Amino acid sequence: MKKYLYIGAALFCVSMGTLGMFLPILPTTPFLLLAIWLFMRSSKRGVKMIMGNKLMGPYVHSYFSRNGIPKNKLKRILLSLWLTLLATMWIFHTKLHVVAILATVGIGVTIHLY
């Protein structure tokens, strides 16, 4: 029974990770890493499916190889992050606590990605 719960949760994570490839609001890599962790406890075939997939594989290969995010992707990620944050800050410019929180999150994410 436990094995099937893990497989179900892993498939949910794979679907959320796949959606994250197309929706900027969902993270891709954490969902795929969680799916791999769940598959490692239930189905080795699931791990091979993610690692060998031409869309999902590159997200996790760079994590496991410890190479990090490629420079061109990192620039695009940070550009979209800061454009989105700045647009949101502009919308909420009268609420300084919201602007401060968004700026702190942006700085934290930027430092983490570097």
PDB file of C-alpha atoms in Angstrom:
ATOM      1  CA  MET A   1       0.000   0.000   0.000  1.00  0.00           C
ATOM      2  CA  LYS A   2       2.848   2.367   0.905  1.00  0.00           C
ATOM      3  CA  LYS A   3       4.458   1.783  -2.487  1.00  0.00           C
ATOM      4  CA  TYR A   4       1.310   2.890  -4.322  1.00  0.00           C
ATOM      5  CA  LEU A   5       0.976   6.007  -2.186  1.00  0.00           C
ATOM      6  CA  TYR A   6       4.553   6.930  -3.069  1.00  0.00           C
ATOM      7  CA  ILE A   7       3.903   6.317  -6.761  1.00  0.00           C
ATOM      8  CA  GLY A   8       0.728   8.417  -6.672  1.00  0.00           C
ATOM      9  CA  ALA A   9       2.499  11.265  -4.887  1.00  0.00           C
ATOM     10  CA  ALA A  10       5.424  11.038  -7.320  1.00  0.00           C
ATOM     11  CA  LEU A  11       3.114  11.202 -10.331  1.00  0.00           C
ATOM     12  CA  PHE A  12       1.415  14.255  -8.807  1.00  0.00           C
ATOM     13  CA  CYS A  13       4.839  15.888  -8.360  1.00  0.00           C
ATOM     14  CA  VAL A  14       5.794  15.069 -11.946  1.00  0.00           C
ATOM     15  CA  SER A  15       2.585  16.681 -13.198  1.00  0.00           C
ATOM     16  CA  MET A  16       3.171  19.784 -11.051  1.00  0.00           C
ATOM     17  CA  GLY A  17       6.781  19.961 -12.246  1.00  0.00           C
ATOM     18  CA  THR A  18       5.623  19.679 -15.843  1.00  0.00           C
ATOM     19  CA  LEU A  19       3.152  22.513 -15.307  1.00  0.00           C
ATOM     20  CA  GLY A  20       5.987  24.494 -13.751  1.00  0.00           C
ATOM     21  CA  MET A  21       7.874  24.345 -17.028  1.00  0.00           C
ATOM     22  CA  PHE A  22       5.157  26.463 -18.604  1.00  0.00           C
ATOM     23  CA  LEU A  23       3.796  28.470 -15.669  1.00  0.00           C
ATOM     24  CA  PRO A  24       6.286  30.806 -13.999  1.00  0.00           C
ATOM     25  CA  ILE A  25       4.402  30.658 -10.721  1.00  0.00           C
ATOM     26  CA  LEU A  26       5.193  26.956 -10.114  1.00  0.00           C
ATOM     27  CA  PRO A  27       8.729  25.734  -9.441  1.00  0.00           C
ATOM     28  CA  THR A  28       9.865  22.888 -11.688  1.00  0.00           C
ATOM     29  CA  THR A  29      13.038  21.490 -10.139  1.00  0.00           C
ATOM     30  CA  PRO A  30      11.782  21.028  -6.546  1.00  0.00           C
ATOM     31  CA  PHE A  31       8.753  19.062  -7.749  1.00  0.00           C
ATOM     32  CA  LEU A  32      10.913  16.866  -9.974  1.00  0.00           C
ATOM     33  CA  LEU A  33      13.439  16.276  -7.189  1.00  0.00           C
ATOM     34  CA  LEU A  34      10.640  15.314  -4.824  1.00  0.00           C
ATOM     35  CA  ALA A  35       9.232  12.988  -7.485  1.00  0.00           C
ATOM     36  CA  ILE A  36      12.635  11.322  -7.850  1.00  0.00           C
ATOM     37  CA  TRP A  37      12.863  10.904  -4.072  1.00  0.00           C
ATOM     38  CA  LEU A  38       9.404   9.315  -3.988  1.00  0.00           C
ATOM     39  CA  PHE A  39      10.161   7.097  -6.986  1.00  0.00           C
ATOM     40  CA  MET A  40      13.419   5.951  -5.356  1.00  0.00           C
ATOM     41  CA  ARG A  41      11.291   4.467  -2.585  1.00  0.00           C
ATOM     42  CA  SER A  42       8.729   2.873  -4.865  1.00  0.00           C
ATOM     43  CA  SER A  43       9.710   2.482  -8.523  1.00  0.00           C
ATOM     44  CA  LYS A  44      13.187   2.614 -10.023  1.00  0.00           C
ATOM     45  CA  ARG A  45      11.532   2.818 -13.441  1.00  0.00           C
ATOM     46  CA  GLY A  46      10.045   6.191 -12.468  1.00  0.00           C
ATOM     47  CA  VAL A  47      13.500   7.570 -11.680  1.00  0.00           C
ATOM     48  CA  LYS A  48      14.757   6.426 -15.085  1.00  0.00           C
ATOM     49  CA  MET A  49      11.682   7.982 -16.725  1.00  0.00           C
ATOM     50  CA  ILE A  50      12.455  11.427 -15.262  1.00  0.00           C
ATOM     51  CA  MET A  51      16.217  11.292 -15.739  1.00  0.00           C
ATOM     52  CA  GLY A  52      15.900  10.059 -19.323  1.00  0.00           C
ATOM     53  CA  ASN A  53      13.157  12.453 -20.388  1.00  0.00           C
ATOM     54  CA  LYS A  54      14.338  15.157 -22.792  1.00  0.00           C
ATOM     55  CA  LEU A  55      12.199  17.842 -21.105  1.00  0.00           C
ATOM     56  CA  MET A  56      12.556  16.899 -17.433  1.00  0.00           C
ATOM     57  CA  GLY A  57      16.049  15.402 -17.490  1.00  0.00           C
ATOM     58  CA  PRO A  58      18.027  18.642 -17.892  1.00  0.00           C
ATOM     59  CA  TYR A  59      16.336  20.188 -14.843  1.00  0.00           C
ATOM     60  CA  VAL A  60      17.582  17.458 -12.531  1.00  0.00           C
ATOM     61  CA  HIS A  61      20.871  16.578 -14.259  1.00  0.00           C
ATOM     62  CA  SER A  62      22.302  20.020 -13.554  1.00  0.00           C
ATOM     63  CA  TYR A  63      21.258  19.641  -9.907  1.00  0.00           C
ATOM     64  CA  PHE A  64      22.829  16.208  -9.459  1.00  0.00           C
ATOM     65  CA  SER A  65      26.012  17.131 -11.332  1.00  0.00           C
ATOM     66  CA  ARG A  66      26.387  20.183  -9.069  1.00  0.00           C
ATOM     67  CA  ASN A  67      27.025  22.394 -12.090  1.00  0.00           C
ATOM     68  CA  GLY A  68      24.180  24.680 -11.119  1.00  0.00           C
ATOM     69  CA  ILE A  69      22.021  26.640 -13.500  1.00  0.00           C
ATOM     70  CA  PRO A  70      23.606  27.484 -16.878  1.00  0.00           C
ATOM     71  CA  LYS A  71      24.517  31.186 -17.178  1.00  0.00           C
ATOM     72  CA  ASN A  72      22.068  31.971 -20.005  1.00  0.00           C
ATOM     73  CA  LYS A  73      19.167  30.408 -18.080  1.00  0.00           C
ATOM     74  CA  LEU A  74      20.224  32.153 -14.889  1.00  0.00           C
ATOM     75  CA  LYS A  75      20.105  35.543 -16.612  1.00  0.00           C
ATOM     76  CA  ARG A  76      16.608  34.857 -17.984  1.00  0.00           C
ATOM     77  CA  ILE A  77      15.363  33.598 -14.624  1.00  0.00           C
ATOM     78  CA  LEU A  78      16.668  36.623 -12.743  1.00  0.00           C
ATOM     79  CA  LEU A  79      15.383  39.033 -15.379  1.00  0.00           C
ATOM     80  CA  SER A  80      11.863  37.588 -15.238  1.00  0.00           C
ATOM     81  CA  LEU A  81      12.001  37.452 -11.428  1.00  0.00           C
ATOM     82  CA  TRP A  82      12.952  41.112 -11.071  1.00  0.00           C
ATOM     83  CA  LEU A  83      10.582  42.336 -13.782  1.00  0.00           C
ATOM     84  CA  THR A  84       7.719  40.566 -12.044  1.00  0.00           C
ATOM     85  CA  LEU A  85       8.771  41.815  -8.621  1.00  0.00           C
ATOM     86  CA  LEU A  86       9.211  45.395  -9.818  1.00  0.00           C
ATOM     87  CA  ALA A  87       5.817  45.383 -11.522  1.00  0.00           C
ATOM     88  CA  THR A  88       4.212  44.087  -8.332  1.00  0.00           C
ATOM     89  CA  MET A  89       6.105  46.646  -6.245  1.00  0.00           C
ATOM     90  CA  TRP A  90       4.847  49.394  -8.534  1.00  0.00           C
ATOM     91  CA  ILE A  91       1.260  48.194  -8.104  1.00  0.00           C
ATOM     92  CA  PHE A  92       1.600  48.116  -4.303  1.00  0.00           C
ATOM     93  CA  HIS A  93       3.871  51.169  -3.979  1.00  0.00           C
ATOM     94  CA  THR A  94       1.645  52.693  -1.275  1.00  0.00           C
ATOM     95  CA  LYS A  95       2.062  49.658   0.982  1.00  0.00           C
ATOM     96  CA  LEU A  96       5.694  49.879   2.023  1.00  0.00           C
ATOM     97  CA  HIS A  97       5.657  46.626   3.988  1.00  0.00           C
ATOM     98  CA  VAL A  98       4.641  44.718   0.833  1.00  0.00           C
ATOM     99  CA  VAL A  99       7.418  46.402  -1.162  1.00  0.00           C
ATOM    100  CA  ALA A 100       9.943  45.576   1.576  1.00  0.00           C
ATOM    101  CA  ILE A 101       8.884  41.920   1.679  1.00  0.00           C
ATOM    102  CA  LEU A 102       9.067  41.600  -2.121  1.00  0.00           C
ATOM    103  CA  ALA A 103      12.502  43.242  -2.218  1.00  0.00           C
ATOM    104  CA  THR A 104      13.753  40.931   0.538  1.00  0.00           C
ATOM    105  CA  VAL A 105      12.431  37.858  -1.273  1.00  0.00           C
ATOM    106  CA  GLY A 106      14.010  39.035  -4.541  1.00  0.00           C
ATOM    107  CA  ILE A 107      17.386  39.626  -2.931  1.00  0.00           C
ATOM    108  CA  GLY A 108      17.221  36.267  -1.149  1.00  0.00           C
ATOM    109  CA  VAL A 109      16.343  34.360  -4.325  1.00  0.00           C
ATOM    110  CA  THR A 110      19.055  36.170  -6.286  1.00  0.00           C
ATOM    111  CA  ILE A 111      21.689  35.305  -3.671  1.00  0.00           C
ATOM    112  CA  HIS A 112      20.466  31.694  -3.519  1.00  0.00           C
ATOM    113  CA  LEU A 113      20.645  31.263  -7.292  1.00  0.00           C
ATOM    114  CA  TYR A 114      24.173  32.632  -7.468  1.00  0.00           C
TER     115      TYR A 114
END
